[in-house]
Structure formats: C-alpha cells, structure tokens
Tab-separated table of N, CA and C in Angstrom:
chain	number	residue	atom	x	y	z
M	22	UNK	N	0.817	-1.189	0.000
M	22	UNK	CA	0.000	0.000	0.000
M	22	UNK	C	0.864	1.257	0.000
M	23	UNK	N	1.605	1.571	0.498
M	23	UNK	CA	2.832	2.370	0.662
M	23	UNK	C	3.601	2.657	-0.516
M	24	UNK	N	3.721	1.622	-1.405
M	24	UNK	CA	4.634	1.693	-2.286
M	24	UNK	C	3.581	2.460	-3.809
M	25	UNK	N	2.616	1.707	-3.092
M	25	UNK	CA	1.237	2.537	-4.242
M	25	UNK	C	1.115	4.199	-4.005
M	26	UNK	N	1.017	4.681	-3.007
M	26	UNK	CA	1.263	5.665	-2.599
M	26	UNK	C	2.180	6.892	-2.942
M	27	UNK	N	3.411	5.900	-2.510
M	27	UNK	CA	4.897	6.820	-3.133
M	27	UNK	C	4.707	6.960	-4.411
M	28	UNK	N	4.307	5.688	-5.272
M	28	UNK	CA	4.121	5.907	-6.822
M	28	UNK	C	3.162	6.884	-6.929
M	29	UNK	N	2.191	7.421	-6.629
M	29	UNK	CA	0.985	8.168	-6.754
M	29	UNK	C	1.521	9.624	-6.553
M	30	UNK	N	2.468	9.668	-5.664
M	30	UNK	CA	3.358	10.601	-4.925
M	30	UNK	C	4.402	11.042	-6.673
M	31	UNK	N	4.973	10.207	-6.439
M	31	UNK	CA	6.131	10.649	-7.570
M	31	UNK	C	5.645	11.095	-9.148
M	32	UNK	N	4.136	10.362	-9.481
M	32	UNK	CA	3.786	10.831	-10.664
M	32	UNK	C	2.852	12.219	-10.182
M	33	UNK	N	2.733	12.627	-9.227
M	33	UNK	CA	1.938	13.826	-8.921
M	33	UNK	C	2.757	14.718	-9.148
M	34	UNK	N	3.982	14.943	-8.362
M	34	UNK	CA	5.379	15.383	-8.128
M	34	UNK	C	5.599	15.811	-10.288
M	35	UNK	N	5.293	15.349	-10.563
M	35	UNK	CA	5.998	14.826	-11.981
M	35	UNK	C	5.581	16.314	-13.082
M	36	UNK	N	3.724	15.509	-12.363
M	36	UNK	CA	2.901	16.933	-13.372
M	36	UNK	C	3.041	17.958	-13.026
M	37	UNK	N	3.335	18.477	-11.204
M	37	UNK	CA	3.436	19.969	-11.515
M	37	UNK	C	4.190	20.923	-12.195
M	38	UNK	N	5.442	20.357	-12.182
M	38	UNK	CA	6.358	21.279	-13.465
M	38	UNK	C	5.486	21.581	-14.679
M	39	UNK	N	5.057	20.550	-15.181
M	39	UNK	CA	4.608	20.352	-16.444
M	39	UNK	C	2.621	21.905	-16.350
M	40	UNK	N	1.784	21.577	-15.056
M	40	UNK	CA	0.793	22.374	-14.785
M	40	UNK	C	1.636	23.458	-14.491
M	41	UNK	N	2.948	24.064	-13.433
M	41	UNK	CA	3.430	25.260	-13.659
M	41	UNK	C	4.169	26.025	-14.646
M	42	UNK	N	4.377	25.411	-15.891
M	42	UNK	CA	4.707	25.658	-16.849
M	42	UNK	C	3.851	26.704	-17.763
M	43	UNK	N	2.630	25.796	-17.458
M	43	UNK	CA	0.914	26.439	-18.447
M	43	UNK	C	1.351	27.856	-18.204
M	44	UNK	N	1.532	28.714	-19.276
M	44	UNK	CA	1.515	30.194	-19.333
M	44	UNK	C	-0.057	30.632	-19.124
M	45	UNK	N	-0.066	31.751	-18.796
M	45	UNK	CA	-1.578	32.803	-18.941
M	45	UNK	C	-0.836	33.882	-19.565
M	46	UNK	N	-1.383	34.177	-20.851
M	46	UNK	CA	-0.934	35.547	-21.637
M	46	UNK	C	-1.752	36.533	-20.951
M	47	UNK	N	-1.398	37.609	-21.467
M	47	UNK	CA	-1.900	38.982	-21.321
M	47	UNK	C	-3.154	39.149	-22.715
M	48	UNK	N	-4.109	39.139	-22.492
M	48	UNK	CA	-5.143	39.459	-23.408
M	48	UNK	C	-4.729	40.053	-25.043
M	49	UNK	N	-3.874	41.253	-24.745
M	49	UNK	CA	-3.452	41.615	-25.743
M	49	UNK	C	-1.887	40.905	-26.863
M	50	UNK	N	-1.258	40.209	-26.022
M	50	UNK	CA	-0.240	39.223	-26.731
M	50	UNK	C	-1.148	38.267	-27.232
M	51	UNK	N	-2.352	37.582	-26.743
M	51	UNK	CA	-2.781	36.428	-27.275
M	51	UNK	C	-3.512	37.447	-28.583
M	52	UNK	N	-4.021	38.352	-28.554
M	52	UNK	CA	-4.352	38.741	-29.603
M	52	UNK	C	-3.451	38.675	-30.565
M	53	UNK	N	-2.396	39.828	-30.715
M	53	UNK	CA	-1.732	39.502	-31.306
M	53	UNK	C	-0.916	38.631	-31.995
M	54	UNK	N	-1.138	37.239	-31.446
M	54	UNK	CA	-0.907	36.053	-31.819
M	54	UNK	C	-2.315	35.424	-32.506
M	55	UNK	N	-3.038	35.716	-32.432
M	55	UNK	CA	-4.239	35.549	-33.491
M	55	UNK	C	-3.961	36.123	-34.936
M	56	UNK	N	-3.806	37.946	-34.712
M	56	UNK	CA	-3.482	38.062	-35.495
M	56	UNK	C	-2.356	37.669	-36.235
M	57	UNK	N	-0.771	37.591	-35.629
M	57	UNK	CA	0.128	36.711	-36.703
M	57	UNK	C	-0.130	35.730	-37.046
M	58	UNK	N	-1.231	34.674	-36.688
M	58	UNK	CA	-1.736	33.331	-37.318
M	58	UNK	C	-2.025	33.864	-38.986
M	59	UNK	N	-2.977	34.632	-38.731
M	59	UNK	CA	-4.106	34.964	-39.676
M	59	UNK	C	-3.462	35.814	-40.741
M	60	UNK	N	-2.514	36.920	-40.639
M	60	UNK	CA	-1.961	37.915	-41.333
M	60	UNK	C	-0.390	36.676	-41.718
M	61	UNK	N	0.074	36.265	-41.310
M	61	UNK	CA	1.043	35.227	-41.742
M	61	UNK	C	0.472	34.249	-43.109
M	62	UNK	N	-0.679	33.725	-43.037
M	62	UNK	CA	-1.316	32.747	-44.178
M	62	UNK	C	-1.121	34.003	-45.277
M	63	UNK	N	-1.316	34.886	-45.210
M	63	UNK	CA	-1.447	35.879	-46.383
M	63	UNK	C	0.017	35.629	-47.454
M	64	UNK	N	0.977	35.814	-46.263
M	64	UNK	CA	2.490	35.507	-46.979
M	64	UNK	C	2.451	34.434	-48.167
M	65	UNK	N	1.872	33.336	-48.076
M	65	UNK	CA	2.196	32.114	-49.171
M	65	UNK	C	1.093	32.655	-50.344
M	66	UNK	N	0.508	33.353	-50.286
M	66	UNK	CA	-0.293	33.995	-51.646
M	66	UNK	C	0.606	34.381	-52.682
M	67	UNK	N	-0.215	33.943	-53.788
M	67	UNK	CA	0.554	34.407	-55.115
M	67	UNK	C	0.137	35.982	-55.493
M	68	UNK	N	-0.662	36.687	-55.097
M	68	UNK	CA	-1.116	38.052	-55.042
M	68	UNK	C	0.498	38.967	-54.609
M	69	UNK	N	0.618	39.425	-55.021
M	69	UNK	CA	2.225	40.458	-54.519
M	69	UNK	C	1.905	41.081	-53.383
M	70	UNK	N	0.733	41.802	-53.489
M	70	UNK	CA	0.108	42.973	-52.684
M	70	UNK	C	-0.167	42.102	-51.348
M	71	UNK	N	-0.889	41.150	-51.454
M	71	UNK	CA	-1.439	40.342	-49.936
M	71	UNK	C	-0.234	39.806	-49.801
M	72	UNK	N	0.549	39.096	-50.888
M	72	UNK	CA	2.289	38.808	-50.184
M	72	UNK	C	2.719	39.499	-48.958
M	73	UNK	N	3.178	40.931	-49.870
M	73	UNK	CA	3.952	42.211	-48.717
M	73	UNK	C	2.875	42.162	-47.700
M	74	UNK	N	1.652	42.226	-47.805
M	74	UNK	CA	0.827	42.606	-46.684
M	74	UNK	C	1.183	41.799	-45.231
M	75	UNK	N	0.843	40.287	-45.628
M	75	UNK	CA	1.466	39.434	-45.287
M	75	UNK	C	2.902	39.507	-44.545
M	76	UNK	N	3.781	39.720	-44.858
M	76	UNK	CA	4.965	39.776	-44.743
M	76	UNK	C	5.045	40.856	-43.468
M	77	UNK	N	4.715	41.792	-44.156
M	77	UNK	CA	4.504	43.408	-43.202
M	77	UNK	C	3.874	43.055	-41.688
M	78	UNK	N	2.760	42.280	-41.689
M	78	UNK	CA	1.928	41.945	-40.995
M	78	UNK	C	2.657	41.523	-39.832
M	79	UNK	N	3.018	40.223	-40.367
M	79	UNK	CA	3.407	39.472	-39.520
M	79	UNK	C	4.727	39.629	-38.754
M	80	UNK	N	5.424	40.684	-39.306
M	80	UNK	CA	6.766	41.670	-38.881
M	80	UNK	C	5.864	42.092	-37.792
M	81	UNK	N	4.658	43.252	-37.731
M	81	UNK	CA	4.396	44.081	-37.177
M	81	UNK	C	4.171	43.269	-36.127
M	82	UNK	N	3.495	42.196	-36.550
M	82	UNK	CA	2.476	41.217	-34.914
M	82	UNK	C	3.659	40.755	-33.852
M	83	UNK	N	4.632	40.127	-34.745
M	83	UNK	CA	5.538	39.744	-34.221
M	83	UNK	C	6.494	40.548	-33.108
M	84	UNK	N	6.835	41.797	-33.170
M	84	UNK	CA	7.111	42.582	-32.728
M	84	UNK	C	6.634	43.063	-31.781
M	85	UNK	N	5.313	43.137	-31.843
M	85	UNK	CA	4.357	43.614	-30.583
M	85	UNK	C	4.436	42.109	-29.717
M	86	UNK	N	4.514	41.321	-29.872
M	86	UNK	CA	4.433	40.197	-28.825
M	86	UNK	C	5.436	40.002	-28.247
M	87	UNK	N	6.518	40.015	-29.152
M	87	UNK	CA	8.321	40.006	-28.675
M	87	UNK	C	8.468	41.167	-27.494
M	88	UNK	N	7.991	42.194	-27.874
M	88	UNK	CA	7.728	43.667	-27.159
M	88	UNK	C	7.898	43.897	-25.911
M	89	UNK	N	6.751	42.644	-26.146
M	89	UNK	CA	5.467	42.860	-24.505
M	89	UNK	C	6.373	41.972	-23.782
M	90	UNK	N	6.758	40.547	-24.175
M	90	UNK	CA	7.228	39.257	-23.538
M	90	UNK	C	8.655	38.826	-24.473
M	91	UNK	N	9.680	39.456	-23.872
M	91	UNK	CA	10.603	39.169	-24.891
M	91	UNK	C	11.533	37.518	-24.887
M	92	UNK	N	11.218	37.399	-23.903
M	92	UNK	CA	11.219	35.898	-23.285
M	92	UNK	C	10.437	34.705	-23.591
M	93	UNK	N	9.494	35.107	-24.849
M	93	UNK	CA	7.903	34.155	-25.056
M	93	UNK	C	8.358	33.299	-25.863
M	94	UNK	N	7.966	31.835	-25.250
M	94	UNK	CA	7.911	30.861	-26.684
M	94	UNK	C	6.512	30.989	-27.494
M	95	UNK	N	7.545	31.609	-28.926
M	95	UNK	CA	6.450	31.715	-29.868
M	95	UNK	C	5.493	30.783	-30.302
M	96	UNK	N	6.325	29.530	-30.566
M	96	UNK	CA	5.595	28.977	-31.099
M	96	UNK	C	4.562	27.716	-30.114
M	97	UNK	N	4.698	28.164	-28.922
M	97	UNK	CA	3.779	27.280	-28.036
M	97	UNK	C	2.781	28.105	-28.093
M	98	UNK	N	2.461	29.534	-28.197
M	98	UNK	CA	2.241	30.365	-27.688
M	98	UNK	C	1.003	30.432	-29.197
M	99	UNK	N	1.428	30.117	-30.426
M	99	UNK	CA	0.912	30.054	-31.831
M	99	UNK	C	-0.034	29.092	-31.664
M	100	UNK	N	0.473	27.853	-30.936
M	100	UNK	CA	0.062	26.804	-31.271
M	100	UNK	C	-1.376	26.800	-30.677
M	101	UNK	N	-1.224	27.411	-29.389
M	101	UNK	CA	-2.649	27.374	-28.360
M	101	UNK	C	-3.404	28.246	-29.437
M	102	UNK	N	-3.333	29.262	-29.595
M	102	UNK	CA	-4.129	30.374	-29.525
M	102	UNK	C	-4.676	29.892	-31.439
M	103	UNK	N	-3.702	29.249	-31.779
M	103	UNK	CA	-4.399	28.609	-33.407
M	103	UNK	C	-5.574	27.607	-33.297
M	104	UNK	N	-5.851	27.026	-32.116
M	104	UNK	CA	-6.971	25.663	-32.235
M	104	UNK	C	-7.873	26.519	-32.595
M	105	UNK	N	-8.454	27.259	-31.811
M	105	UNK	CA	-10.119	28.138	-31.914
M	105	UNK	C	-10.116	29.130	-33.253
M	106	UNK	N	-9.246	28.922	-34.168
M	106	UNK	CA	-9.310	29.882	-35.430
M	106	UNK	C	-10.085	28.976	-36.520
M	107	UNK	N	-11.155	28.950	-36.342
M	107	UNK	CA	-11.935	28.320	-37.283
M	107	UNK	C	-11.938	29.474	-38.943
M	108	UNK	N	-12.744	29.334	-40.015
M	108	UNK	CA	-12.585	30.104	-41.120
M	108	UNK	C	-13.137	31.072	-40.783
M	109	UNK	N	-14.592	31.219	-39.771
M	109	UNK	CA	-15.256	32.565	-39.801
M	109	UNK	C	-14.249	33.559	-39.000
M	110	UNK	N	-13.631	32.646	-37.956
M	110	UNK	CA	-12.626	33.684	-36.678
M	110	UNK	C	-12.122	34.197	-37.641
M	111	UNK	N	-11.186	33.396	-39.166
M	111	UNK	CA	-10.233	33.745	-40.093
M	111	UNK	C	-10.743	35.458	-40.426
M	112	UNK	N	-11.755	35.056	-40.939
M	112	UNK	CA	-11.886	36.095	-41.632
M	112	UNK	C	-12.266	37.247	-40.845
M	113	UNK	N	-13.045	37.070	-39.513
M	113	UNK	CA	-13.102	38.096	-38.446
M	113	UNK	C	-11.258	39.358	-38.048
M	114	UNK	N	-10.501	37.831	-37.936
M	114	UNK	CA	-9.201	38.826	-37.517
M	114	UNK	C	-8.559	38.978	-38.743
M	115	UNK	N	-8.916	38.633	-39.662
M	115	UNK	CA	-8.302	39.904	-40.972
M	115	UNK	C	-8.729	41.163	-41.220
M	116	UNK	N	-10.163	41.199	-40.804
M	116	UNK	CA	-10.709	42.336	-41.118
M	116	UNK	C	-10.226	43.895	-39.951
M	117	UNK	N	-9.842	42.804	-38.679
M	117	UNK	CA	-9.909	43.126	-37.440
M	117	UNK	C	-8.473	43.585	-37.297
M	118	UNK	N	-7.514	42.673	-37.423
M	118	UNK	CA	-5.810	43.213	-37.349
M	118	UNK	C	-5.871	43.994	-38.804
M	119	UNK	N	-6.302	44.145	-39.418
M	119	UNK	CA	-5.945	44.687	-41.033
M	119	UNK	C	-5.766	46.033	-40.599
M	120	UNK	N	-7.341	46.555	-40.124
M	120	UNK	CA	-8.000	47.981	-39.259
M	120	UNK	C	-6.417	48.187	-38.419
M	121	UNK	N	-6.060	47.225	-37.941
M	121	UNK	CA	-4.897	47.627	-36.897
M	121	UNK	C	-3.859	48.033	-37.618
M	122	UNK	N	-3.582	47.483	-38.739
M	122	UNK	CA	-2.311	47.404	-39.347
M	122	UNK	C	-2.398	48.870	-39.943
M	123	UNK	N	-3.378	49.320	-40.993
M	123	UNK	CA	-3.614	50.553	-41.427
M	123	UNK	C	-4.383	51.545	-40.460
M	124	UNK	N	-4.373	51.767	-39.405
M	124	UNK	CA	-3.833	52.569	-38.388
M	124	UNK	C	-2.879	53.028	-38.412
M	125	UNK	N	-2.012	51.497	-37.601
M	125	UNK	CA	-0.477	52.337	-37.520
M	125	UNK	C	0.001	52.615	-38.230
M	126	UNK	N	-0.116	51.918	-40.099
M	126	UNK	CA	0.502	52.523	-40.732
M	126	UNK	C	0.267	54.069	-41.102
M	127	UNK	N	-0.656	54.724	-40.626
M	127	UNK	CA	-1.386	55.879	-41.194
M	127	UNK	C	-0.892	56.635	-40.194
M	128	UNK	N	-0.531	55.974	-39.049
M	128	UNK	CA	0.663	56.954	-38.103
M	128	UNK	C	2.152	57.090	-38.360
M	129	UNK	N	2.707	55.982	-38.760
M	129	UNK	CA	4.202	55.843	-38.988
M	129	UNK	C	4.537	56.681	-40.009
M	130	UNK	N	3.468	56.853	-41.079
M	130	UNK	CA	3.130	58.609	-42.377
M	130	UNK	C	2.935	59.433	-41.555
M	131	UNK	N	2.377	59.368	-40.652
M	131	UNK	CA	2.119	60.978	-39.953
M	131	UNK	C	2.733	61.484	-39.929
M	132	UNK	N	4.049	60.219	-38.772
M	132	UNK	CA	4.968	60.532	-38.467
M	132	UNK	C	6.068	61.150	-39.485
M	133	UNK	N	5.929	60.584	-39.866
M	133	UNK	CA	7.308	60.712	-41.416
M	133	UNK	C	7.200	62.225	-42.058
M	134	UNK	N	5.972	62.232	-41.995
M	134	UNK	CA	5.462	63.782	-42.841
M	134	UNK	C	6.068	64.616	-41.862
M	135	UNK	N	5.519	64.528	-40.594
M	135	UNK	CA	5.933	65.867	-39.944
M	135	UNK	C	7.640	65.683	-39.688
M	136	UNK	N	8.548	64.560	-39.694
M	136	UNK	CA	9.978	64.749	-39.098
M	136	UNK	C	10.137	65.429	-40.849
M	137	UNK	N	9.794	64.931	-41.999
M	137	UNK	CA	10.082	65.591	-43.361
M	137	UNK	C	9.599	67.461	-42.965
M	138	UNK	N	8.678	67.727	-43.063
M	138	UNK	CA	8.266	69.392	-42.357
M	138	UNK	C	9.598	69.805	-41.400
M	139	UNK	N	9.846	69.226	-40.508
M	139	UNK	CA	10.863	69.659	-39.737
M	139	UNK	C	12.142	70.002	-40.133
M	140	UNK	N	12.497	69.127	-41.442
M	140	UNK	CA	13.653	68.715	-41.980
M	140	UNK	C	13.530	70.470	-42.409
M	141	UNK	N	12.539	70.604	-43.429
M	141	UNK	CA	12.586	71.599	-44.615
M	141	UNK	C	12.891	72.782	-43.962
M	142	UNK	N	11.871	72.748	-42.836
M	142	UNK	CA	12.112	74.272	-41.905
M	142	UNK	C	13.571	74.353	-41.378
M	143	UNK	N	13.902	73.803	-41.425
M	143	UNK	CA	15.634	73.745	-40.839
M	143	UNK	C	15.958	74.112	-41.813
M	144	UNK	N	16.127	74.370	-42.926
M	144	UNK	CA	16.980	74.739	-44.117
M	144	UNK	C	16.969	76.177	-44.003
C-alpha cells in the first residue's frame, strides 16, 4: 500500500512542473498572436500585394508580442491560440488586425510627414 502511494506521490510530483509551466498571456499578446496566425497565411499567396501585406503583418504582430514578452515561446504560444481559429474567426481577424495594421501605418506617415516638415524648416 505504501509503495502505491509513493508511486501516486512521484507521478503527482511529476505533473506539476509540467501544470506550472501552463503560461496565462496577457489578453493583448494572445491577440496579437491571433493576429500573426491569420496575417502570416497571407504571406504564401501568389497576389504580390497580400504577399507584402502578409509579410509586413506578420513583422508588425511579431514585434508587438516580442515587445510585450521578450522571453515568449512563440511557437507554443501560436500553437494554443491557433486551435479556436476556425474560417469565420479567419476572416473576423483579418478584417480586425488589417483595421490595426492601417492605423499604424497611417501613423508611422504621420509621423514621417511631420519629421520631413521639420527637416525643410531647418533649411
């Protein structure tokens, strides 16, 4: 009985590494890992335009997750947050990170315009 025990003991012992391991993201990294799922598929398109988009995308997502958690395994981190991406989610977070993507890009021009203004006035 004892020896049943210790065994019961040692495989208990075993799983918690494995249960303290289980990450909890931050709401907004798991997003962003939705979106690099979703904006990444774009990359293998034969379209040029959804190519770069693609490409761009998944630079940008990537970055924001690295950002936040520079320590993150990516790809455990891909793997969870990919089960629940069925086709409708698909097309939900394209529409959804896209909005995100042309945002910032419509800031990173902002930006650019006004350090260009700055440039000229210096002359």
């Amino acid at each position: 009985m004892t020896v049943r025990f210790w065994s019961l003991g040692l495989f208990a012992a075993a799983l918690v590494p494995v249960h303290a391991a289980a990450q909890t993201y931050d709401p907004a990294i798991r997003h962003s890992a939705r979106c690099l799922i979703v904006v990444a598929s774009l990359a293998s398109s034969e379209d040029a335009t959804l190519k770069m988009s693609g490409l761009m995308g998944s630079l940008f997502f990537a970055g924001q997750i690295f950002g936040a958690e520079p320590n993150i395994d990516l790809t455990s981190l891909m793997k969870r947050e990919a089960v629940d991406i069925d086709e409708r989610r698909t097309k939900e977070l394209l529409v959804q990170c896209g909005g995100e993507l042309q945002q910032r890009g419509g800031e990173i021009s902002a930006a650019g315009e006004a350090l260009k203004a700055m440039s000229r006035n210096a002359r």
